[in-house]
Amino acid sequence: MPAPSGPRLDLGCGLPDHGPVSTAGGVSWVIRDAVPEDAERCAAIYAPYVTDTAISFETDPPTAAEMARRMAEAHAWLVLETDGEVVGYAYGGPFMARAAYRWSASVSVYLDGGRRRTGAGRALYTALFERLEDRGIRTVLGGVALPNEASQGLHVALGFEPVGTYRRVGWKHGRWHDVAWYQRDLVTDWSPPG
């Protein structure tokens, strides 16, 4: 289900129409729905995760065209801007392909290197979870390639619970990596979906 390409979404506390988010350092952020023109910048943010780390198990950075395709297929894809420049993004997409999984989403967040540990990831995820819940998603899951203490800490701080670890499932940069999975419910009402 593609994200709507409507008006900018200025978020305060993750809610629409409450103005920009401000950090402790006085930097103002705007979180909004991604549009196809953001694909090039999202690809540039993601590329170092692919080439320089095992955070992503991809080995070749996706092109802007490939990133645009992924954006169109996501349940929701948000970007974070500072001074009109996209400096981070978060998205939720299908957790698994089979129909019974359609109420769950796999989520990820990526930031420019200098934006880590600034609250930007938390702001993006908070806005994303509200968007996904509005679209009927009840559970979000995040896979974290290990080691990655920062991502593990972010997920736990945002209410995710560890639900398991896949051992030695990815080979990258000359070693095997585990993937820890985290899960968070977005709703408390577990009646049958409508």
Short mmCIF file of C-alpha atoms in Angstrom, two decimals:
data_model
loop_
_atom_site.label_atom_id
_atom_site.label_comp_id
_atom_site.label_asym_id
_atom_site.label_seq_id
_atom_site.Cartn_x
_atom_site.Cartn_y
_atom_site.Cartn_z
CA MET A 1 0.00 0.00 0.00
CA PRO A 2 1.82 3.15 -1.11
CA ALA A 3 2.08 6.11 1.22
CA PRO A 4 -0.04 9.09 0.29
CA SER A 5 1.85 11.98 -1.25
CA GLY A 6 -0.26 14.64 0.37
CA PRO A 7 0.78 17.77 2.23
CA ARG A 8 3.83 18.06 4.42
CA LEU A 9 3.41 16.47 7.80
CA ASP A 10 4.84 18.77 10.46
CA LEU A 11 4.97 16.71 13.60
CA GLY A 12 5.27 17.58 17.25
CA CYS A 13 5.10 14.53 19.49
CA GLY A 14 4.37 12.54 16.34
CA LEU A 15 0.98 14.15 15.73
CA PRO A 16 -0.06 15.94 12.52
CA ASP A 17 -0.47 19.71 12.46
CA HIS A 18 1.51 20.48 15.63
CA GLY A 19 4.49 22.20 14.03
CA PRO A 20 8.07 21.08 13.62
CA VAL A 21 9.91 18.93 16.12
CA SER A 22 12.71 20.80 17.89
CA THR A 23 15.75 19.12 19.40
CA ALA A 24 17.57 20.10 22.55
CA GLY A 25 20.21 21.73 20.34
CA GLY A 26 17.59 24.04 18.82
CA VAL A 27 17.58 22.30 15.43
CA SER A 28 14.13 22.14 13.89
CA TRP A 29 12.99 19.00 12.10
CA VAL A 30 10.08 18.36 9.80
CA ILE A 31 8.81 14.82 9.37
CA ARG A 32 6.71 14.24 6.27
CA ASP A 33 5.60 11.58 3.84
CA ALA A 34 8.30 10.69 1.36
CA VAL A 35 7.76 11.58 -2.28
CA PRO A 36 9.53 10.03 -5.29
CA GLU A 37 11.93 12.98 -5.44
CA ASP A 38 13.31 11.87 -2.03
CA ALA A 39 14.56 8.57 -3.42
CA GLU A 40 17.99 9.88 -4.41
CA ARG A 41 18.64 11.35 -0.96
CA CYS A 42 17.33 8.21 0.81
CA ALA A 43 19.64 6.09 -1.35
CA ALA A 44 22.59 8.32 -0.40
CA ILE A 45 21.78 8.02 3.32
CA TYR A 46 21.49 4.24 3.05
CA ALA A 47 24.61 3.59 0.92
CA PRO A 48 27.17 3.78 3.78
CA TYR A 49 25.12 1.29 5.81
CA VAL A 50 25.45 -1.11 2.87
CA THR A 51 29.09 -0.54 1.99
CA ASP A 52 30.67 0.10 5.39
CA THR A 53 28.67 -1.92 7.94
CA ALA A 54 26.79 -5.13 8.55
CA ILE A 55 23.73 -3.17 9.70
CA SER A 56 22.30 -3.89 6.26
CA PHE A 57 22.85 -7.31 4.71
CA GLU A 58 22.72 -5.84 1.22
CA THR A 59 26.10 -5.78 -0.51
CA ASP A 60 25.38 -3.30 -3.31
CA PRO A 61 23.74 0.04 -2.52
CA PRO A 62 20.39 0.45 -4.28
CA THR A 63 20.04 3.09 -6.96
CA ALA A 64 17.63 5.99 -6.60
CA ALA A 65 15.26 4.19 -8.99
CA GLU A 66 15.32 1.07 -6.82
CA MET A 67 14.78 3.16 -3.71
CA ALA A 68 11.77 4.84 -5.37
CA ARG A 69 10.34 1.40 -6.13
CA ARG A 70 10.74 0.38 -2.48
CA MET A 71 9.13 3.61 -1.33
CA ALA A 72 6.11 2.94 -3.51
CA GLU A 73 5.68 -0.57 -2.09
CA ALA A 74 5.94 0.41 1.59
CA HIS A 75 2.93 0.72 3.90
CA ALA A 76 4.40 4.07 4.94
CA TRP A 77 7.70 5.87 4.29
CA LEU A 78 8.56 9.07 6.16
CA VAL A 79 11.52 11.41 5.83
CA LEU A 80 13.03 13.81 8.34
CA GLU A 81 14.22 17.18 7.05
CA THR A 82 16.45 19.82 8.55
CA ASP A 83 16.66 23.12 6.68
CA GLY A 84 14.94 21.53 3.69
CA GLU A 85 17.41 18.62 3.41
CA VAL A 86 16.37 15.01 4.01
CA VAL A 87 18.66 13.67 6.75
CA GLY A 88 16.85 10.48 7.70
CA TYR A 89 13.98 8.18 6.89
CA ALA A 90 11.87 5.39 8.36
CA TYR A 91 9.53 2.97 6.70
CA GLY A 92 7.19 0.10 7.40
CA GLY A 93 6.55 -2.61 4.88
CA PRO A 94 5.12 -6.09 4.72
CA PHE A 95 6.51 -8.40 7.41
CA MET A 96 5.81 -11.49 5.31
CA ALA A 97 4.06 -12.02 1.98
CA ARG A 98 1.24 -14.33 3.09
CA ALA A 99 -2.17 -12.73 3.70
CA ALA A 100 -2.48 -13.58 7.40
CA TYR A 101 0.56 -11.36 8.12
CA ARG A 102 -1.06 -8.24 6.64
CA TRP A 103 -1.67 -6.75 10.11
CA SER A 104 2.08 -6.75 10.88
CA ALA A 105 4.89 -4.64 9.43
CA SER A 106 8.65 -4.79 9.36
CA VAL A 107 10.14 -1.39 10.26
CA SER A 108 13.51 0.29 9.79
CA VAL A 109 15.04 3.71 10.39
CA TYR A 110 18.19 5.18 8.80
CA LEU A 111 19.93 8.49 9.51
CA ASP A 112 22.82 10.48 8.12
CA GLY A 113 25.93 9.62 10.11
CA GLY A 114 25.97 12.91 11.99
CA ARG A 115 22.33 12.59 13.05
CA ARG A 116 22.64 9.44 15.15
CA ARG A 117 21.89 9.70 18.88
CA THR A 118 20.10 13.04 18.42
CA GLY A 119 16.51 11.85 18.93
CA ALA A 120 15.89 11.81 15.17
CA GLY A 121 15.42 8.03 15.05
CA ARG A 122 12.95 8.17 17.94
CA ALA A 123 11.02 11.01 16.25
CA LEU A 124 10.84 9.15 12.93
CA TYR A 125 9.75 5.89 14.53
CA THR A 126 7.12 7.61 16.69
CA ALA A 127 5.57 9.26 13.65
CA LEU A 128 5.83 6.04 11.63
CA PHE A 129 4.06 3.96 14.28
CA GLU A 130 1.13 6.38 14.35
CA ARG A 131 0.91 6.31 10.56
CA LEU A 132 1.02 2.49 10.48
CA GLU A 133 -1.60 2.16 13.20
CA ASP A 134 -3.87 4.52 11.25
CA ARG A 135 -3.48 2.14 8.30
CA GLY A 136 -4.55 -0.91 10.29
CA ILE A 137 -1.15 -2.30 11.26
CA ARG A 138 -1.27 -3.83 14.74
CA THR A 139 2.27 -5.11 15.29
CA VAL A 140 5.67 -3.86 14.15
CA LEU A 141 8.87 -5.91 14.03
CA GLY A 142 12.46 -4.81 13.66
CA GLY A 143 15.43 -6.97 12.78
CA VAL A 144 18.78 -5.78 14.15
CA ALA A 145 22.00 -7.21 12.74
CA LEU A 146 24.40 -7.77 15.62
CA PRO A 147 26.36 -6.20 17.07
CA ASN A 148 24.44 -2.92 17.10
CA GLU A 149 23.94 -1.60 20.64
CA ALA A 150 22.52 1.73 19.43
CA SER A 151 19.71 0.09 17.45
CA GLN A 152 18.98 -2.42 20.19
CA GLY A 153 18.76 0.43 22.69
CA LEU A 154 16.46 2.47 20.45
CA HIS A 155 14.07 -0.43 19.96
CA VAL A 156 13.92 -1.24 23.68
CA ALA A 157 13.49 2.46 24.59
CA LEU A 158 10.51 2.63 22.22
CA GLY A 159 8.74 -0.32 23.84
CA PHE A 160 9.91 -3.17 21.64
CA GLU A 161 10.47 -6.53 23.29
CA PRO A 162 13.15 -8.97 22.16
CA VAL A 163 11.45 -12.00 20.61
CA GLY A 164 14.34 -14.06 19.30
CA THR A 165 17.68 -14.19 17.60
CA TYR A 166 18.58 -15.88 14.33
CA ARG A 167 22.15 -17.15 14.75
CA ARG A 168 24.82 -16.77 12.05
CA VAL A 169 22.33 -15.96 9.29
CA GLY A 170 24.34 -13.30 7.47
CA TRP A 171 27.92 -13.31 6.16
CA LYS A 172 29.32 -9.85 5.62
CA HIS A 173 32.68 -8.15 6.05
CA GLY A 174 34.46 -11.42 6.74
CA ARG A 175 32.29 -12.77 9.54
CA TRP A 176 28.94 -14.28 10.44
CA HIS A 177 26.29 -12.05 12.00
CA ASP A 178 23.26 -12.81 14.14
CA VAL A 179 19.97 -10.93 13.75
CA ALA A 180 17.96 -10.10 16.85
CA TRP A 181 14.24 -9.53 16.35
CA TYR A 182 12.19 -7.03 18.31
CA GLN A 183 8.40 -6.69 18.38
CA ARG A 184 6.03 -3.96 19.53
CA ASP A 185 2.25 -3.95 19.58
CA LEU A 186 0.68 -0.75 18.28
CA VAL A 187 -2.79 -1.55 19.63
CA THR A 188 -4.34 -3.01 22.74
CA ASP A 189 -7.59 -4.15 21.11
CA TRP A 190 -7.07 -7.66 19.75
CA SER A 191 -10.60 -8.18 18.46
CA PRO A 192 -10.83 -9.60 14.92
CA PRO A 193 -9.70 -7.10 12.28
CA GLY A 194 -12.42 -5.28 10.42
#
